[in-house]
CSV table of C-alpha atoms and ligand atoms in Angstrom, one decimal:
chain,number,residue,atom,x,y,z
A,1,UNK,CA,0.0,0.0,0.0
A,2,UNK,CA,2.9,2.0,-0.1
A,3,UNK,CA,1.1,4.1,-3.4
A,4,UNK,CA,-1.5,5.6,-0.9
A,5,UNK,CA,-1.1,8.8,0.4
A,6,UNK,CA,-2.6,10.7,3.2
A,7,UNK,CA,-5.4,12.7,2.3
A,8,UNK,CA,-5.0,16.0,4.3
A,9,UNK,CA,-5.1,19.2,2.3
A,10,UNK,CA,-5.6,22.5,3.5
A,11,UNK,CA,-6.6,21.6,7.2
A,12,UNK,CA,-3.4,23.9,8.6
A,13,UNK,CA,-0.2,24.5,8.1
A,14,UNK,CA,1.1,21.8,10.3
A,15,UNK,CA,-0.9,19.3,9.0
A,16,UNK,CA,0.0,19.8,6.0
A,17,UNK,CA,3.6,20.2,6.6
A,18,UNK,CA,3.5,16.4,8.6
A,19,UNK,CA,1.5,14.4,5.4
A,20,UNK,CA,4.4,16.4,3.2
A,21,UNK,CA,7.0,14.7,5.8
A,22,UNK,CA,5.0,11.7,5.9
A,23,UNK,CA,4.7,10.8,2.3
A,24,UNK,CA,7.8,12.0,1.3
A,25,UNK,CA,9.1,8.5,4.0
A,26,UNK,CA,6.6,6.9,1.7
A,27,UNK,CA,8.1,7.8,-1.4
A,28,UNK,CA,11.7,7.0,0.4
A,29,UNK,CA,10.6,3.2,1.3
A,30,UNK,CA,9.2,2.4,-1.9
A,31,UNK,CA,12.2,3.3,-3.6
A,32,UNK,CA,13.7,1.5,-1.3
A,33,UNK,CA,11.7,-1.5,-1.5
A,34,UNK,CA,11.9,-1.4,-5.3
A,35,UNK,CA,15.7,-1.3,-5.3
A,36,UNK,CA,15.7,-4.4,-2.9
A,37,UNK,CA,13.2,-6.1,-5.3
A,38,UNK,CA,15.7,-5.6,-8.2
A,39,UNK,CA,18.5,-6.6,-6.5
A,40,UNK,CA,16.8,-9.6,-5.9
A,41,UNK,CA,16.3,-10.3,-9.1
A,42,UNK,CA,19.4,-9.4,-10.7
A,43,UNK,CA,21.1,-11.8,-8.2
A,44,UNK,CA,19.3,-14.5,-8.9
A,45,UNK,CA,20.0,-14.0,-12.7
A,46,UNK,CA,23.8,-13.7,-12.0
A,47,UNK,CA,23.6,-16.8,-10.2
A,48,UNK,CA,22.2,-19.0,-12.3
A,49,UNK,CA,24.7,-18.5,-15.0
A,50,UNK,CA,27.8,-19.9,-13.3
A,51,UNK,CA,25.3,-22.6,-11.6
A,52,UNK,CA,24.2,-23.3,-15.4
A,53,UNK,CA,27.8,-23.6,-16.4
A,54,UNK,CA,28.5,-26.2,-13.6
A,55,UNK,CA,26.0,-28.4,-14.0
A,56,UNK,CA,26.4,-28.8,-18.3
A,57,UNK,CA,29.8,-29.0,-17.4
A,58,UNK,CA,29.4,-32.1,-15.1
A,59,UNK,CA,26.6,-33.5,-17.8
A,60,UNK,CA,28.8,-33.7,-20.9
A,61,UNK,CA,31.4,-35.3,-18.5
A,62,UNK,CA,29.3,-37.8,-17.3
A,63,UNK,CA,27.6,-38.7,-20.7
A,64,UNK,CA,30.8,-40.4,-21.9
A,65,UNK,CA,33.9,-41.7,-20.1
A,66,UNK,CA,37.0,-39.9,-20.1
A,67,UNK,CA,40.8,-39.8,-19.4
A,68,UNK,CA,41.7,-38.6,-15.6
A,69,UNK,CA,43.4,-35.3,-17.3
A,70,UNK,CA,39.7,-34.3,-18.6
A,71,UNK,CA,38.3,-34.6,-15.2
A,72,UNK,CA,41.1,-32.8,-13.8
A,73,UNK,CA,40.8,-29.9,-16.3
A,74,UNK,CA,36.9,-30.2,-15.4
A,75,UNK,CA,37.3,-30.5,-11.4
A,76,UNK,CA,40.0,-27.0,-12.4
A,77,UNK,CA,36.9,-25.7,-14.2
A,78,UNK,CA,34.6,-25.9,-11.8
A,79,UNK,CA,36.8,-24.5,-8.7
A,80,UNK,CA,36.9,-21.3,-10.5
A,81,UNK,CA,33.1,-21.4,-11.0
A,82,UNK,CA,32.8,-21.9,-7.5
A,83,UNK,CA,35.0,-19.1,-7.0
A,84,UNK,CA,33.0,-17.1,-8.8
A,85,UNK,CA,29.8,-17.7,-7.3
A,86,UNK,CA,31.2,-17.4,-3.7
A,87,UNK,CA,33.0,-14.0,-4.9
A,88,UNK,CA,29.6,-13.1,-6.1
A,89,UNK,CA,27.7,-14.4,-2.8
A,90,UNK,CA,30.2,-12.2,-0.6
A,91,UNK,CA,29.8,-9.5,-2.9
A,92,UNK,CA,25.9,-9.3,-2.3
A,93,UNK,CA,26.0,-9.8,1.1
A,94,UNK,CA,28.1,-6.9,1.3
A,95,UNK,CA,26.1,-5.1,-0.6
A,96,UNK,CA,22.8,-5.8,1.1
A,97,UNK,CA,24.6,-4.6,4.6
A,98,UNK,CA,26.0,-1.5,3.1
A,99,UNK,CA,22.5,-0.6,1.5
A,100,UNK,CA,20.7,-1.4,4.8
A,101,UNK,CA,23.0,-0.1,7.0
A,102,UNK,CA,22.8,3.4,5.3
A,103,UNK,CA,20.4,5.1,7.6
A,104,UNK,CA,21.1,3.6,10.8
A,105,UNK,CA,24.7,2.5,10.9
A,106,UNK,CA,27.0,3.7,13.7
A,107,UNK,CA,30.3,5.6,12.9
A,108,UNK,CA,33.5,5.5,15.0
A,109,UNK,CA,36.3,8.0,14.6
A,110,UNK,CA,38.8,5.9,12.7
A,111,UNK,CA,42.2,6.7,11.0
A,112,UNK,CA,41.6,6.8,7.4
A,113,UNK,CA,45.4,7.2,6.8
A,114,UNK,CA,46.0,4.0,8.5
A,115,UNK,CA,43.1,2.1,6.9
A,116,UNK,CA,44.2,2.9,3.0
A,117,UNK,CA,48.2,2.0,4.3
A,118,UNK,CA,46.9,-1.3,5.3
A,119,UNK,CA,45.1,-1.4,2.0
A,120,UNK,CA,48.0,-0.5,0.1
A,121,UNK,CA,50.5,-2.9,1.7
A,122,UNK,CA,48.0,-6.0,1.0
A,123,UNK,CA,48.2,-4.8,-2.8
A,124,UNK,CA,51.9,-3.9,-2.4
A,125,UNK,CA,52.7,-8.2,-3.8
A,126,UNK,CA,50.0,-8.2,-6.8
A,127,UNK,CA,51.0,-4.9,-8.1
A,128,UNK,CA,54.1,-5.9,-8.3
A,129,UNK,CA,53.4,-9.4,-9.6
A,130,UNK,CA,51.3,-7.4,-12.4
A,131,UNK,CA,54.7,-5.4,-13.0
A,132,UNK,CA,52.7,-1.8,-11.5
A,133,UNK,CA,54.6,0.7,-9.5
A,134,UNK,CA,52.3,1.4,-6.3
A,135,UNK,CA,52.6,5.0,-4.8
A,136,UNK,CA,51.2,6.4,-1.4
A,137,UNK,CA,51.1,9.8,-0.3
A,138,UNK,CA,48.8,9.7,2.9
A,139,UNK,CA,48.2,12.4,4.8
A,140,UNK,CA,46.7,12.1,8.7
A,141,UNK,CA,43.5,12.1,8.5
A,142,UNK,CA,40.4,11.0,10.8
A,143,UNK,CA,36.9,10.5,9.8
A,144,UNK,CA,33.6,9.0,11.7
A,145,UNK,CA,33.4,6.2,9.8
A,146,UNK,CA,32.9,2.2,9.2
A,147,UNK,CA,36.7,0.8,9.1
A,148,UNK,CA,35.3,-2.7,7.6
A,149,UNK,CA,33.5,-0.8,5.7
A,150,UNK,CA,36.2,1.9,4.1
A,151,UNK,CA,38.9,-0.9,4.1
A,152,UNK,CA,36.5,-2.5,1.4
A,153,UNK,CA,36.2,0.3,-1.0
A,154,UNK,CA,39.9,1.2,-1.1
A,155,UNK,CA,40.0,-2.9,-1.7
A,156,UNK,CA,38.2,-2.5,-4.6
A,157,UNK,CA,39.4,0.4,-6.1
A,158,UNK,CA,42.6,-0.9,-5.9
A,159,UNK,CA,41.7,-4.0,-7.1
A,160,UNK,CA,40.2,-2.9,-10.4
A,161,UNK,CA,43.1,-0.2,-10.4
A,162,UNK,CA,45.9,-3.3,-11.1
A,163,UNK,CA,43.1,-5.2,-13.4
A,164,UNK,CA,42.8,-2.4,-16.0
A,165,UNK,CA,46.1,-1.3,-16.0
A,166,UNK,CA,48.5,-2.7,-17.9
A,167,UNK,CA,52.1,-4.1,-17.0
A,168,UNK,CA,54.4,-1.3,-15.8
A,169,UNK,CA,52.1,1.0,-15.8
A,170,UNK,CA,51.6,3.1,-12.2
A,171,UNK,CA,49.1,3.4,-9.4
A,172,UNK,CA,48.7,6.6,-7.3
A,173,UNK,CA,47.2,6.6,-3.8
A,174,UNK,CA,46.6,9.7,-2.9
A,175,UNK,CA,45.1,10.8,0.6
A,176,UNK,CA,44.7,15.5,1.1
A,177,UNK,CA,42.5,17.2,3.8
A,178,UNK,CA,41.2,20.6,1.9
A,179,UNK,CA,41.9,23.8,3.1
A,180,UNK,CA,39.6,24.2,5.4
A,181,UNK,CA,39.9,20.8,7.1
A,182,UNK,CA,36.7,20.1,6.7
A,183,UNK,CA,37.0,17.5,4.2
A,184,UNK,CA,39.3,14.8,3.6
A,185,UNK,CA,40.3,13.6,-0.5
A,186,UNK,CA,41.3,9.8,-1.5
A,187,UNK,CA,42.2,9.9,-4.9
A,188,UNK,CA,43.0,6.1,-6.5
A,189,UNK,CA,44.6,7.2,-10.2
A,190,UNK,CA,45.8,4.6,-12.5
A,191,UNK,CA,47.0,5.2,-15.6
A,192,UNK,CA,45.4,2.0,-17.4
A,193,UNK,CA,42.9,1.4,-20.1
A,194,UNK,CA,40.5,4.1,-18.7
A,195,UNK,CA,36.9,4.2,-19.1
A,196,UNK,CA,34.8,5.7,-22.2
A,197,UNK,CA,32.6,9.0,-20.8
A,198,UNK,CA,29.5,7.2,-22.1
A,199,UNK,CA,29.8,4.3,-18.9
A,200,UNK,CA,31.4,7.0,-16.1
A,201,UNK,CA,28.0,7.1,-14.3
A,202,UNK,CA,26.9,3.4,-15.5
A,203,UNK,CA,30.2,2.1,-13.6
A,204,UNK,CA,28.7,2.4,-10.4
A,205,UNK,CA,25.5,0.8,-11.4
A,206,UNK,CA,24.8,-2.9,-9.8
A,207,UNK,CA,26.2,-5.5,-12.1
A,208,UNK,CA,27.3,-2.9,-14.6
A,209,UNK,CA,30.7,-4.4,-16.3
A,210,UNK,CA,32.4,-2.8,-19.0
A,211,UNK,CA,33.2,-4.1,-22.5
A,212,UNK,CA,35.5,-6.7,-21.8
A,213,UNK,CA,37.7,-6.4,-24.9
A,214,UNK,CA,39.3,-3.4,-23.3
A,215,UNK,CA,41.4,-5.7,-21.6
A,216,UNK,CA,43.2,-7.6,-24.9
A,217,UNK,CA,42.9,-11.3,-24.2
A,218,UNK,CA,41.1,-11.2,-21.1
A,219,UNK,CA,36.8,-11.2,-20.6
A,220,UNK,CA,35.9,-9.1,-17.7
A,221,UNK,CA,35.5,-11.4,-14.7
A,222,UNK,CA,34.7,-9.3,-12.0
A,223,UNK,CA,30.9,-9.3,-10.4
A,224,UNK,CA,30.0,-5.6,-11.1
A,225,UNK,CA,29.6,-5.4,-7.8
A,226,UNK,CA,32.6,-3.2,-6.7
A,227,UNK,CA,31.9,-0.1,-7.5
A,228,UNK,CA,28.5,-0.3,-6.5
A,229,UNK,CA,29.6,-1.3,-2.7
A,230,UNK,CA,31.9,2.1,-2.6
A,231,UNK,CA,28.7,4.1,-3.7
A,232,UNK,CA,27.0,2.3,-1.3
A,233,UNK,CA,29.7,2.6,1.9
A,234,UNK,CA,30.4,6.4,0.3
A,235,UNK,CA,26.8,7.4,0.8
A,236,UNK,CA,26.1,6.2,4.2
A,237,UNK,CA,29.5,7.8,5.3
A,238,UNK,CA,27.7,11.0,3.6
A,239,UNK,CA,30.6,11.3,0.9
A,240,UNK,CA,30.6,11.6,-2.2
A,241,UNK,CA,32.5,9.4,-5.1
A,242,UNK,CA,32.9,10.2,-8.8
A,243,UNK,CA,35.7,8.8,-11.3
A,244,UNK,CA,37.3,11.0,-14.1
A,245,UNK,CA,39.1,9.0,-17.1
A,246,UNK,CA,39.4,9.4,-21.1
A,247,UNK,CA,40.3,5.8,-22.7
A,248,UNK,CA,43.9,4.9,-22.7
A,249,UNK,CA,44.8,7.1,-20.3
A,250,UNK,CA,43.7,5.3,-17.0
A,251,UNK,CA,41.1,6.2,-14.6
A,252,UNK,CA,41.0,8.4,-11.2
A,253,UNK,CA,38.5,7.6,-8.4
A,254,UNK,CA,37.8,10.5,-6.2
A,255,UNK,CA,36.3,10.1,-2.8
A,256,UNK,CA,35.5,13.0,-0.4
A,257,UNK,CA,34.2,12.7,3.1
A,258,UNK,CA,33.7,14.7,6.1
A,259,UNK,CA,36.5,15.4,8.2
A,260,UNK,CA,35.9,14.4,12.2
A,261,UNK,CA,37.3,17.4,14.0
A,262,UNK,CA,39.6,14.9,16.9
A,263,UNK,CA,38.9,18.3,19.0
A,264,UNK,CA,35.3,17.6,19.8
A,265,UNK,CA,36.5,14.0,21.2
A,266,UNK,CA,36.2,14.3,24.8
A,267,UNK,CA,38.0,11.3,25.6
A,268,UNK,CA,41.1,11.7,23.4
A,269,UNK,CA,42.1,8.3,24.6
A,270,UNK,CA,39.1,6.2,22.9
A,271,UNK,CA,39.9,7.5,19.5
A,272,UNK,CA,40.7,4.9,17.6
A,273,UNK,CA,40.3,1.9,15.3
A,274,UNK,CA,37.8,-0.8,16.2
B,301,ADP,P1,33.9,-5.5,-11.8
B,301,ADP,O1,35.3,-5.0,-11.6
B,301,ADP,O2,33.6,-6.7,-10.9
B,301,ADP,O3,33.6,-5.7,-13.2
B,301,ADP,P2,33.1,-2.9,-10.7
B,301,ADP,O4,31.8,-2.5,-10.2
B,301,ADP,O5,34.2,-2.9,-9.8
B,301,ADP,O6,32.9,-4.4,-11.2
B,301,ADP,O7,33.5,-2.1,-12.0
B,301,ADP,C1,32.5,-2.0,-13.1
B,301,ADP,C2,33.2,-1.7,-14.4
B,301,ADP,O8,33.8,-0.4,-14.3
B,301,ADP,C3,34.3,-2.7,-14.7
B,301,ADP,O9,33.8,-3.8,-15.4
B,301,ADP,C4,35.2,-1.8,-15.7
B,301,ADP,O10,34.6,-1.8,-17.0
B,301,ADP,C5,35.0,-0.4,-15.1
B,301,ADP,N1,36.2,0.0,-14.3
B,301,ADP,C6,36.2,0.0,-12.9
B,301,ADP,N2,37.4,0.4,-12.5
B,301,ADP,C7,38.1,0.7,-13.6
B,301,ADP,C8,39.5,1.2,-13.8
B,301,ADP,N3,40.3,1.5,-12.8
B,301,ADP,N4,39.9,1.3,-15.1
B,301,ADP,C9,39.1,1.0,-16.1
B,301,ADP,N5,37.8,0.5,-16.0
B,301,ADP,C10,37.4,0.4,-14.7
């Protein structure tokens, strides 16, 4: 019944204020509802293509007999459909608690400097398997925030960072409180295969993944789930994220969020990460 609307019209000001309130919550949840819906459904679509791909896998197998090195290539096959499909069951979880969490999650001061070095370190051995320089300039910085939460985003921003940027190419991590210190700036540049104009605001969509032949030789394997999760996290953490690129000349994902003024701690000593 979320379509109905209160009735009230021109019975005060106040009233009329509260049904504006009230049905503007309305309008809120089912958007809310609908998005859930379609999440729904879109999951169950992704799933059912690597589940498909198991199970005709396992029937032309089993239809005739074969030599022990064509079940191993299958039993090889169908660990990295499984790793697919658990990737993808993480990935919606994740999702589902970022997108619920929005409205009523709780924030901790947390050092964001600390959370995107941790980051960068766990990339520090596939960068340099993938034959990328990886650069940090972090500046101190504290936000309110979910350290889970932002540890994930930087994750996956560095993650696609060193899958669409070719060998020896570079990655820049780059973390600036403005001026005023009101804000705080992660910037993750790479200078890979970039991203057409057309798909910047597509890329954060759910399941959105670009045109695979971008990267020569290699289909896109990822989820589409990444960038949606930083949107998701970004928001509730009332920041804002936006990527500038031009193809063949990499990509740059900016991140601004509020600042936490340490001053306003009255405990100086409970600062800190969970
Ligand atoms: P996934 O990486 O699992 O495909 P994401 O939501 O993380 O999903 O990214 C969506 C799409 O955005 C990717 O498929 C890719 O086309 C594009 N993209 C993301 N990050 C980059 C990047 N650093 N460089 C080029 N393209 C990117």
């Amino acid at each position: 019944h979320l379509e109905e609307r209160l009735p009230w019209r021109g019975t005060g000001d106040e009233l009329d204020q509260l049904a504006a309130t009230i049905n503007g919550l309305l309008d809120r949840i089912a958007v809310h509802v609908s998005r859930k819906q379609d999440l729904l459904a879109n999951a169950a679509h992704e799933l059912r293509t690597p589940l498909a791909a198991i199970r005709s896998s396992i029937e032309v197998t089993l239809n005739e007999p074969r030599s022990v090195e064509d079940y191993q290539e299958l039993l090889g096959e169908l660990i990295e459909e499984n790793d697919h499909l658990e990737n993808l069951v993480n990935q919606l979880l994740l999702l589902s608690e970022t997108e619920s969490d929005r409205h009523f999650i709780h924030l901790h001061p947390i050092s964001l400097d600390q959370a995107v070095q941790r980051s960068v370190e766990m990339f520090r051995g596939v960068a340099e398997e993938n034959g990328l320089a990886l650069h940090a300039k972090l500046q101190p910085s504290w936000v309110k925030g979910n350290v889970e939460h932002l540890r994930q985003v930087v994750n996956n921003l560095l993650d696609n960072a060193v899958k669409f940027t070719p060998e020896g190419g570079g990655i820049d991590v780059t973390l600036r409180r403005s001026a005023d210190q009101s804000t705080v700036e992660l910037a993750i540049a790479d200078n890979g295969y970039g991203i057409p104009t057309e798909e910047h605001d597509k890329v954060f969509e759910r399941f959105f993944r670009g045109d695979g032949h971008r990267v020569p030789g290699e289909p896109t394997q990822g989820t589409g789930l990444g960038l949606s999760i930083c949107a998701a996290v970004i928001h509730s953490h009332n920041g804002e994220i936006k990527v500038e690129s031009a193809p063949g000349e990499g990509a740059t994902f900016r991140i601004t969020l509020p600042l936490h003024d340490l001053r306003s701690e009255d405990q100086y000593g409970e600062v800190g990460e969970e």
